[in-house]
C-alpha positions as MATLAB code, in Angstrom:
seq = 'XXXXXXXXXXXXXXXXXXXXXXXXXXXXXXXXXXXXXXXXXXXXXXXXXXXXXXXXXXXXXXXXXXXXXXXXXXXXXXXXXXXXXXXXXXXXXXXXXXXXXXXXXXXXXXXXXXXXXXXXXXXXXXXXXXXXXXXXXXXXXXXXXXXXXXXXXXXXXXXXXXXXXXXXXXXXXXXXXXXXXXXXXXXXXXXXXXXXXXXXXXXXXXXXXXXXXXXXXXXXXXXXXXXXXXXXXXXXXXXXXXXXXXXXXXXXXXXXXXXXXXXXXXXXXXXXXXXXXXXXXXXXXXXXXXXXXXXXXXXXXXXXXXXXXXXXXXXXXXXXXXXXXXXXXXXXXXXXXXXXXXXXXXXXXXXXXXXXXXXXXXXXXXXXXXXXXXXXXXXXXXXXXXXXXXXXXXXXXXXXXXXXXXXXXXXXXXXXXXXXXXXXXXXXXXXXXXXXXXXXXXXXXXXXXXXXXXXXXXXXXXXXXXXXXXXXXXXXXXXXXXXXXXXXXXXXXXXXXXXXXXXXXXXXXXXXXXXXXXXXXXXXXXXXXXXXXXXXXXXXXXXXXXXXXXXXXXXXXXXXXXXXXXXXXXXXXXXXXXXXXX';
ca = [
      -7.358  -28.020    2.162;
      -5.053  -31.135    1.517;
      -6.863  -32.254   -1.335;
      -6.831  -29.064   -2.784;
      -3.297  -28.613   -2.685;
      -2.789  -31.856   -3.715;
      -3.849  -30.969   -7.052;
      -1.211  -28.841   -7.030;
       1.271  -31.277   -7.769;
      -0.092  -31.528  -11.296;
       3.392  -32.124  -13.590;
       5.436  -32.779  -10.851;
       3.638  -36.607   -9.963;
       7.155  -38.258  -11.214;
       9.429  -36.174   -9.158;
       7.271  -36.589   -6.543;
       7.164  -40.404   -6.679;
      11.042  -40.876   -7.375;
      12.361  -38.548   -4.422;
      10.671  -40.934   -1.288;
      11.904  -43.695   -3.061;
      16.122  -42.276   -3.391;
      15.206  -41.295    0.340;
      14.311  -44.702    1.453;
      17.313  -46.609   -0.786;
      19.336  -44.058    1.110;
      18.466  -45.338    4.033;
      18.248  -49.240    3.448;
      22.088  -48.717    2.484;
      22.466  -46.598    5.505;
      21.419  -49.191    7.635;
      23.511  -52.184    6.497;
      26.745  -50.393    7.062;
      26.456  -50.650   11.029;
      25.811  -54.482   10.514;
      28.524  -55.621    8.324;
      30.451  -53.059   10.352;
      29.746  -55.541   13.557;
      30.728  -58.127   11.203;
      34.404  -56.890   10.831;
      34.953  -56.666   14.262;
      33.628  -60.016   15.330;
      34.077  -62.120   12.861;
      37.735  -60.580   11.153;
      39.616  -58.412   13.879;
      38.477  -60.750   16.467;
      39.687  -64.003   14.044;
      42.656  -62.326   12.719;
      40.395  -62.733    8.880;
      41.947  -60.211    6.597;
      39.724  -61.555    3.788;
      36.902  -61.686    5.863;
      37.708  -57.616    6.273;
      38.017  -57.124    2.937;
      35.737  -58.828    1.361;
      32.806  -56.756    4.324;
      35.154  -53.608    4.262;
      34.466  -53.382   -0.096;
      30.522  -53.892    0.368;
      30.419  -51.175    3.305;
      32.093  -48.876    0.760;
      29.435  -50.041   -1.879;
      26.375  -49.303    0.703;
      28.269  -45.635    1.349;
      28.404  -44.965   -2.875;
      24.960  -46.096   -3.474;
      23.537  -44.143   -0.441;
      25.301  -40.925   -1.632;
      23.836  -41.903   -5.136;
      20.426  -42.377   -4.064;
      21.294  -38.848   -1.262;
      21.879  -37.077   -4.514;
      19.628  -38.035   -7.204;
      16.727  -37.549   -3.457;
      17.639  -34.234   -3.402;
      17.633  -33.334   -7.118;
      13.624  -34.667   -7.858;
      12.774  -33.047   -4.481;
      13.937  -29.995   -5.469;
      12.208  -29.936   -8.950;
       8.897  -31.698   -7.202;
       9.020  -28.562   -4.529;
       9.464  -25.663   -7.057;
       7.211  -26.906   -9.463;
       4.819  -27.130   -6.367;
       5.479  -23.688   -5.870;
       5.183  -22.526   -9.543;
       1.801  -24.251   -9.584;
       0.263  -22.914   -6.099;
       1.342  -19.235   -8.076;
      -0.299  -19.714  -11.218;
      -3.658  -21.263   -9.420;
      -3.919  -18.764   -7.193;
      -3.366  -15.764   -9.506;
      -5.544  -16.957  -12.415;
      -8.633  -18.196   -9.898;
      -8.032  -14.020   -8.335;
      -8.563  -13.190  -12.335;
     -11.702  -14.758  -12.106;
     -12.824  -13.185   -8.602;
     -15.942  -11.111   -9.078;
     -15.887   -7.309   -6.861;
     -17.722   -8.930   -4.107;
     -14.857  -11.839   -3.539;
     -11.845   -9.082   -4.095;
     -13.646   -7.442   -0.984;
     -13.075  -10.233    1.154;
      -9.520   -9.833    0.706;
      -6.829   -7.004    1.281;
      -4.442   -6.507   -1.720;
      -1.329   -7.361    0.646;
      -2.838  -10.450    2.202;
      -2.864  -11.691   -1.530;
       0.669  -10.445   -1.816;
       1.318  -12.631    1.081;
      -0.289  -15.503    0.197;
       1.303  -15.912   -3.354;
       4.956  -15.158   -1.477;
       5.674  -15.643    1.741;
       2.794  -18.462    2.237;
       4.068  -20.222   -0.905;
       7.629  -19.975    0.032;
       6.663  -21.992    3.096;
       4.935  -24.337    0.988;
       7.710  -24.532   -1.235;
      10.028  -25.536    2.034;
       7.400  -27.765    3.543;
       6.770  -29.744    0.792;
      10.401  -30.918    0.430;
      10.580  -31.414    4.087;
       7.583  -33.595    3.863;
       9.137  -35.360    0.377;
      12.667  -36.064    1.971;
      12.655  -36.103    5.914;
       9.224  -37.686    5.990;
      10.304  -40.247    4.503;
      13.896  -40.553    4.879;
      13.213  -39.913    8.940;
      10.526  -42.624    9.998;
      12.048  -45.336    7.137;
      15.732  -45.198    8.785;
      13.667  -44.773   12.364;
      12.219  -48.205   11.501;
      15.070  -50.170    9.478;
      17.063  -49.052   12.919;
      14.889  -50.041   15.208;
      14.562  -53.675   13.223;
      18.056  -54.167   12.998;
      18.735  -53.167   17.198;
      15.908  -55.365   18.080;
      17.447  -58.195   15.976;
      20.578  -58.126   17.891;
      19.382  -57.340   21.085;
      15.458  -56.831   21.987;
      16.230  -55.926   25.798;
      18.884  -53.135   25.313;
      16.829  -51.748   22.187;
      13.714  -51.261   24.971;
      15.753  -48.440   25.699;
      15.080  -46.859   22.012;
      11.400  -47.418   22.535;
      11.245  -45.463   25.456;
      12.745  -42.321   24.282;
      10.746  -42.093   21.033;
       7.262  -41.915   23.335;
       8.437  -39.464   25.947;
       9.875  -37.269   22.592;
       6.316  -38.273   20.797;
       4.718  -36.641   24.169;
       6.961  -33.290   23.753;
       6.829  -32.772   20.574;
       2.840  -33.172   20.249;
       2.698  -30.582   22.679;
       4.546  -28.111   21.218;
       3.061  -28.186   18.463;
      -0.357  -27.232   20.057;
       0.956  -23.782   21.385;
       3.093  -23.483   18.252;
       0.362  -23.688   15.626;
      -1.858  -20.525   17.692;
       0.807  -18.290   17.429;
       2.323  -18.729   13.516;
      -1.421  -18.435   12.467;
      -1.419  -14.739   14.124;
       1.969  -14.666   12.912;
       0.958  -14.620    8.928;
      -2.019  -12.001    9.525;
       0.183   -9.842   10.828;
       2.607   -9.973    7.888;
      -0.349   -8.986    5.768;
      -0.622   -5.562    7.881;
       2.926   -5.759    7.591;
       2.873   -5.546    3.450;
      -0.269   -3.170    3.661;
       2.077   -0.369    5.471;
       4.903   -1.101    2.946;
       2.542   -0.992    0.020;
       0.511    1.888    1.350;
       3.602    3.964    1.546;
       5.278    3.569   -1.547;
       2.160    3.626   -3.253;
       1.748    7.301   -1.782;
       5.067    8.552   -0.991;
       4.893   11.828   -3.060;
       1.876   12.702   -0.477;
       4.028   11.448    2.792;
       6.968   13.448    0.830;
       4.510   16.606    0.223;
       3.379   16.625    3.866;
       6.604   15.391    5.671;
       5.678   12.568    6.774;
       8.416   10.682    6.630;
       8.709    9.655   10.638;
       5.163    8.764   10.805;
       5.096    6.311    8.368;
       8.197    4.783   10.014;
       6.463    4.345   13.217;
       3.539    2.819   11.517;
       5.988    0.313   10.036;
       8.367   -0.154   13.046;
       5.041   -0.657   15.416;
       3.499   -3.335   13.147;
       7.067   -4.786   12.247;
       7.598   -4.639   16.171;
       3.973   -6.419   16.379;
       5.606   -9.149   14.081;
       8.379   -9.709   16.474;
       6.911  -10.027   19.123;
       4.341  -12.743   17.435;
       7.582  -14.788   16.436;
       9.546  -14.977   19.708;
       6.676  -16.239   21.391;
       6.392  -18.803   18.694;
       9.562  -19.522   18.454;
      10.251  -20.002   22.337;
       8.245  -22.504   22.018;
      10.106  -24.159   19.024;
      13.412  -23.826   20.674;
      12.832  -26.051   23.248;
      12.846  -28.861   20.780;
      16.428  -28.943   20.225;
      17.629  -29.772   23.837;
      15.045  -31.683   24.361;
      16.084  -34.036   21.712;
      20.061  -33.728   22.417;
      19.394  -34.541   26.214;
      17.400  -37.771   24.872;
      20.327  -38.330   22.508;
      22.861  -38.460   25.318;
      20.702  -40.136   27.585;
      20.361  -42.896   25.665;
      24.135  -43.071   24.390;
      24.960  -43.293   27.991;
      22.211  -46.062   28.909;
      23.284  -48.290   25.899;
      27.114  -47.919   26.836;
      26.165  -48.735   30.697;
      23.696  -51.769   29.773;
      25.423  -52.829   27.106;
      29.045  -52.765   28.806;
      27.279  -55.153   31.586;
      26.106  -57.016   28.997;
      29.753  -57.807   27.459;
      31.265  -58.710   30.491;
      28.551  -60.952   31.424;
      29.268  -62.510   27.343;
      25.301  -61.697   26.409;
      26.591  -59.155   23.842;
      29.604  -59.032   21.584;
      32.075  -55.684   21.381;
      30.783  -55.476   17.598;
      27.204  -55.676   18.643;
      27.513  -53.247   21.140;
      29.315  -50.980   18.235;
      26.251  -51.274   16.047;
      24.237  -50.542   18.326;
      25.249  -47.228   19.362;
      25.753  -46.309   15.608;
      21.661  -47.401   15.162;
      21.266  -45.490   18.690;
      22.748  -42.486   16.299;
      20.805  -42.934   13.462;
      17.248  -43.702   15.639;
      18.000  -40.397   17.180;
      18.945  -38.711   14.307;
      16.139  -39.196   12.625;
      14.216  -38.034   15.529;
      16.007  -34.592   15.581;
      15.050  -35.010   11.791;
      11.270  -35.557   12.750;
      11.693  -32.175   14.764;
      12.772  -30.144   11.851;
      10.069  -31.261    9.779;
       7.429  -30.735   12.720;
       8.753  -27.282   13.097;
       8.194  -26.655    9.256;
       5.059  -28.243    9.038;
       3.705  -26.379   12.281;
       5.138  -23.025    9.969;
       3.449  -24.202    7.019;
       0.352  -25.357    8.406;
      -1.044  -21.351    8.779;
       0.012  -21.118    5.257;
      -1.600  -23.950    3.759;
      -4.733  -23.132    5.006;
      -4.658  -19.204    3.871;
      -3.668  -20.432    0.020;
      -6.626  -23.083    0.241;
      -8.665  -20.408    0.879;
      -7.774  -18.416   -2.012;
      -7.630  -21.456   -4.303;
     -10.819  -22.646   -3.169;
     -13.097  -19.442   -3.653;
     -15.453  -19.377   -6.733;
     -16.857  -16.429   -8.020;
     -20.450  -15.616   -6.588;
     -20.724  -14.089  -10.464;
     -21.296  -17.336  -13.285;
     -22.848  -17.984  -16.557;
     -26.251  -20.188  -16.366;
     -27.302  -22.971  -18.560;
     -26.609  -21.450  -22.652;
     -25.443  -17.988  -22.081;
     -26.700  -15.787  -24.716;
     -23.353  -14.282  -26.323;
     -25.367  -11.205  -28.369;
     -25.963   -8.198  -26.896;
     -28.816   -6.968  -29.201;
     -28.703   -2.998  -28.001;
     -27.760   -0.474  -25.615;
     -31.059   -0.433  -23.629;
     -31.283   -0.715  -20.006;
     -34.195   -0.666  -17.710;
     -34.279   -1.169  -13.829;
     -36.641   -3.060  -12.740;
     -37.589   -2.575   -8.359;
     -33.930   -2.916   -8.106;
     -32.378   -3.154   -4.288;
     -28.695   -3.545   -3.884;
     -26.622   -4.221   -0.732;
     -22.863   -5.029   -0.723;
     -23.505   -7.591    2.646;
     -25.899  -10.008    1.975;
     -26.424  -10.412    5.808;
     -29.638   -8.013    5.730;
     -27.825   -4.485    6.158;
     -29.440   -2.006    4.648;
     -29.650   -1.430    1.003;
     -27.141    1.058   -0.944;
     -29.959    1.524   -3.888;
     -33.309    1.069   -2.922;
     -36.164    0.762   -5.396;
     -34.310    1.591   -8.325;
     -37.121    1.419  -11.486;
     -35.594    3.035  -14.802;
     -35.782    2.734  -18.546;
     -33.105    3.901  -20.713;
     -33.297    3.701  -24.595;
     -30.878    2.105  -26.956;
     -28.130    5.238  -27.687;
     -29.594    7.949  -25.324;
     -27.331   10.384  -23.530;
     -28.043    9.771  -19.900;
     -26.363   12.100  -17.140;
     -26.238   10.970  -13.376;
     -25.816   13.529  -10.673;
     -25.955   13.214   -6.881;
     -23.744   13.616   -3.955;
     -21.033   11.748   -1.994;
     -22.224    8.464   -1.721;
     -25.156    9.024   -3.271;
     -24.409    5.170   -5.075;
     -24.249    6.585   -8.476;
     -20.810    4.182   -8.693;
     -22.859    1.367   -7.370;
     -25.969    1.732  -10.210;
     -24.003    1.844  -13.101;
     -21.609   -1.581  -11.456;
     -24.921   -3.700  -11.721;
     -25.040   -3.106  -15.696;
     -21.792   -4.948  -16.475;
     -23.126   -7.483  -13.839;
     -19.901   -6.215  -12.046;
     -22.116   -7.128   -8.904;
     -25.638   -8.570   -8.670;
     -28.620   -7.397   -7.562;
     -29.893   -8.277   -3.973;
     -32.882   -8.454   -5.619;
     -34.892   -7.374   -8.724;
     -33.855   -7.042  -12.633;
     -31.296   -5.083  -14.479;
     -31.786   -5.982  -18.606;
     -29.858   -4.956  -21.082;
     -31.024   -5.231  -24.453;
     -34.050   -6.255  -23.301;
     -32.776   -9.483  -21.476;
     -31.957   -9.825  -17.852;
     -27.789   -9.412  -17.521;
     -27.672  -12.849  -15.863;
     -28.761  -14.073  -18.727;
     -25.504  -13.102  -20.822;
     -22.370  -14.658  -20.995;
     -20.570  -12.749  -18.614;
     -17.280  -11.889  -21.337;
     -19.599  -10.615  -23.573;
     -21.791   -8.670  -21.738;
     -18.704   -7.137  -20.317;
     -17.140   -6.313  -24.187;
     -20.188   -4.242  -24.741;
     -20.593   -2.046  -21.176;
     -16.689   -0.581  -21.635;
     -16.377    1.434  -18.285;
     -14.283    4.351  -17.609;
     -13.507    4.008  -14.017;
     -13.739    6.396  -11.490;
      -9.913    5.672  -10.928;
      -7.940    5.518  -13.763;
      -5.715    2.896  -14.041;
      -2.944    2.469  -16.803;
      -0.590   -0.373  -16.794;
       3.421   -0.242  -17.720;
       4.152   -0.094  -21.559;
       3.777    1.972  -24.542;
       0.492    4.238  -24.843;
      -0.445    2.041  -27.975;
      -0.176   -1.031  -25.593;
      -2.402    0.592  -22.746;
      -5.153    1.495  -25.541;
      -4.715   -2.060  -27.026;
      -6.473   -3.508  -23.882;
      -9.641   -2.193  -25.548;
      -8.947   -4.024  -28.219;
      -5.906   -6.423  -28.740;
      -6.155   -5.991  -32.429;
      -6.861   -2.790  -33.510;
      -4.462   -0.906  -35.711;
      -2.645    2.018  -34.939;
      -5.413    3.956  -37.059;
      -8.248    2.998  -34.835;
      -6.287    3.895  -31.982;
      -5.552    7.804  -33.279;
      -8.576    8.193  -34.152;
     -10.192    7.277  -30.181;
      -7.754    8.897  -28.975;
      -9.075   11.985  -31.339;
     -12.702   11.644  -30.148;
     -10.730   11.487  -26.322;
      -9.154   14.657  -26.937;
      -5.626   12.873  -26.181;
      -4.726   12.771  -29.711;
      -3.440   16.106  -29.063;
      -1.402   15.998  -26.213;
       0.216   12.207  -27.289;
       1.623   13.864  -30.688;
       3.981   16.543  -28.448;
       5.519   13.504  -27.081;
       9.414   12.848  -28.461;
       7.852    9.394  -28.979;
       4.203   10.255  -29.487;
       2.137    6.635  -29.810;
       5.106    4.535  -27.935;
       5.861    6.421  -25.317;
       6.779    4.536  -22.995;
       3.837    4.905  -19.823;
       5.812    4.026  -15.789;
       3.304    1.563  -13.745;
       0.159    3.302  -12.787;
       0.745    6.346  -15.193;
       2.874    8.366  -13.164;
       4.605    9.947  -16.098;
       1.395   11.493  -16.854;
      -1.082   14.096  -15.637;
      -4.556   13.087  -13.983;
      -5.700   14.686  -16.874;
      -3.786   12.719  -19.574;
      -4.136    9.793  -17.897;
      -8.224   10.267  -18.347;
      -8.041   10.429  -22.034;
      -6.151    7.657  -22.609;
      -8.608    5.906  -19.926;
     -12.083    6.636  -22.080;
      -9.698    6.369  -25.842;
      -9.240    2.790  -24.089;
     -12.718    2.127  -23.679;
     -13.986    4.001  -27.248;
     -12.054    1.207  -28.922;
     -14.240   -1.633  -27.433;
     -16.536   -0.170  -29.719;
     -19.335   -1.366  -26.754;
     -22.969   -0.705  -26.995;
     -23.127    1.341  -23.335;
     -20.312    3.454  -22.732;
     -19.907    4.576  -18.835;
     -17.809    7.213  -17.772;
     -17.876    7.695  -13.955;
     -16.914   10.767  -12.998;
     -13.950   10.054  -15.948;
     -13.768   13.921  -16.842;
     -12.783   15.199  -13.303;
      -9.265   16.383  -14.050;
     -10.138   17.384  -17.229;
     -10.742   21.122  -17.890;
     -14.503   22.055  -18.993;
     -13.524   23.341  -22.386;
     -11.746   19.962  -23.045;
     -14.553   18.390  -21.237;
     -16.963   19.912  -23.853;
     -15.117   18.684  -26.866;
     -15.466   14.784  -25.723;
     -18.898   15.216  -25.367;
     -19.171   16.984  -28.475;
     -17.497   14.110  -30.585;
     -19.155   11.115  -28.809;
     -22.762   12.896  -29.592;
     -21.540   13.132  -33.137;
     -19.087   10.272  -33.749;
     -21.180    7.270  -31.506;
     -24.669    8.454  -31.759;
     -25.667    4.879  -31.666;
     -23.731    4.406  -28.331;
     -25.903    4.307  -24.683;
     -23.699    6.875  -22.756;
     -23.926    6.986  -19.366;
     -22.103   10.176  -17.881;
     -21.592    9.983  -14.255;
     -20.489   13.872  -12.908;
     -20.171   16.301  -10.490;
     -20.574   19.276  -12.684;
     -24.634   20.220  -14.305;
     -22.129   20.920  -17.294;
     -20.721   17.703  -18.291;
     -24.481   16.355  -17.948;
     -26.968   19.103  -18.971;
     -27.331   18.574  -22.602;
     -28.043   15.013  -22.262;
     -30.808   13.621  -23.146;
     -31.959   13.081  -19.676;
     -30.548   13.349  -15.817;
     -30.626   11.323  -13.220;
     -30.361   12.710   -9.819;
     -29.890   10.386   -6.995;
     -30.133   10.831   -2.959;
     -28.818    8.429   -0.650;
     -29.435    5.681   -2.944;
     -32.629    6.465   -4.819;
     -34.031    7.996   -7.673;
     -34.968   11.877   -6.504;
     -35.094   12.956   -9.918;
     -35.205   12.298  -13.928;
     -35.920   14.550  -16.749;
     -33.940   17.134  -18.964;
     -31.919   20.243  -17.523;
     -35.105   22.712  -17.431;
     -37.651   19.510  -16.373;
     -35.589   18.861  -13.396;
     -34.528   22.796  -12.486;
     -38.200   23.212  -12.186;
     -39.167   20.468   -9.808;
     -36.178   18.760   -7.801;
     -35.037   20.524   -5.487;
     -31.648   18.633   -5.467;
     -30.576   19.930   -8.848;
     -31.473   23.798   -8.634;
     -29.726   23.639   -5.019;
     -26.518   22.058   -7.461;
     -26.875   23.798  -10.407;
     -27.525   27.616   -8.326;
     -24.406   27.065   -5.985;
     -22.440   26.560   -9.330;
     -23.706   29.230  -11.259;
     -23.241   31.485   -8.912;
     -19.443   30.106   -7.587;
     -20.492   29.484   -4.288;
     -20.495   26.352   -5.195;
     -17.249   22.749   -5.126;
     -18.066   22.148   -8.344;
     -16.666   23.584  -11.856;
     -18.623   26.508  -12.853;
     -17.996   26.713  -16.631;
     -17.772   25.194  -19.568;
     -20.882   24.336  -21.891;
     -21.432   22.008  -24.797;
];
């Protein structure tokens, strides 16, 4: 974990080194001041030597100025180093998340990743600044003050040694208890963020069903659970300050008592006692600083584990040696394919799939909810790897291809369409960032999107709100189809991506595909018979197995599932759309 996080200091090593250097110099200057003060009392005031007082006093002023300058520089470099560390953490986490396969992403909730990028990184930033400044300053101040105190009077200085041992035992015991609670706290942060995210993204549904009170209670419950854990953790931490103060005052009383007896016995001077009391405060203030560092490190330890977990997570989909960078055609073949989302022996969601699709064919995929239609097509672009068997594209195993090149040739319009904030042209150019406006318009004409875009005042420069909330579901689907077409892929997968489009428009889209991109292999997942009945072949899936493969007429004669769906739709008794033939 420490090794992983330490790599993120890159670019701010100089600041990370200079911060503790200046903090140590500040401590050195501060440590000299009590020693000079003792000299003023014993050799200046007691002997009436004004020159000595002025000379040593000047030295104290220079030490104070030196300490001030070092403190300012240490704080400045520390702030820059910790802010840079946090920036690098966020960049590295976000960049690594972009490399995740779907199976990697499945391990983390969206809210959990957001918490890691925000709250957890902020905790680490604060902790890193404390480590650079206080973790160097406090021990150095403690050691310097202890050394000077033992030089002045070893017997009296042993009081500090007892105090340090006592506090070390107390802090170690508290850390053991608080770590357990803080580990739970950040998991609850995930739940809280998940509640907020779900509510905000679904606010229209919440208001439509008048469920504001229900959502408020759900959020309050999550916030209350977080509150209870924080109270338990903080109850352990609050005892640090009173124990520290008790130790400080006990030391001052002990030093004053034993020191006064030594002065009476002529084994200690007044100046030395004054220095000892000052060093007492230095030592105990250092211990209090260490206590603060202890609190911060305890809180950030749980955050460090969570952040390091994301940084160390590696995609299980990688390129092999010398990956193939050219996909010759859009032919697809499944050989004895079994696939399961859980690799620990769970029942496969795809079972013994054997299938051949020629380049340029239009293939319909039909099946009930949960029949693994989407799982099947996800294997083509290697969004997941097969559990066993082979998936071939262009006659080669998909694992042999360069991932980026393979996915450039396999364009997918997902079941849940996503648009990003920006203009329509910006969204279309996700398919091809170098596409001209004319190419974008042509793609939209194929997807039957140009008609409605032309009705907008700013046409293709119309701004799309985040998530595409200012366009309808059908409009969003057509823009997404046009975006996929701009990639000019060898394989086009439409995953139920015309479900929000009326049947007439659906027919126009399919007709345009057949005429304009005949060499592209087209896989159409749909709930409508009308969307797939004119395909070259139709695949019927049932519980992850192929129930039938053939043309519309062939399946009507020999496949019960297909016949049942067809009759339900044509008679109007099913929940599928029954119109819109090509």
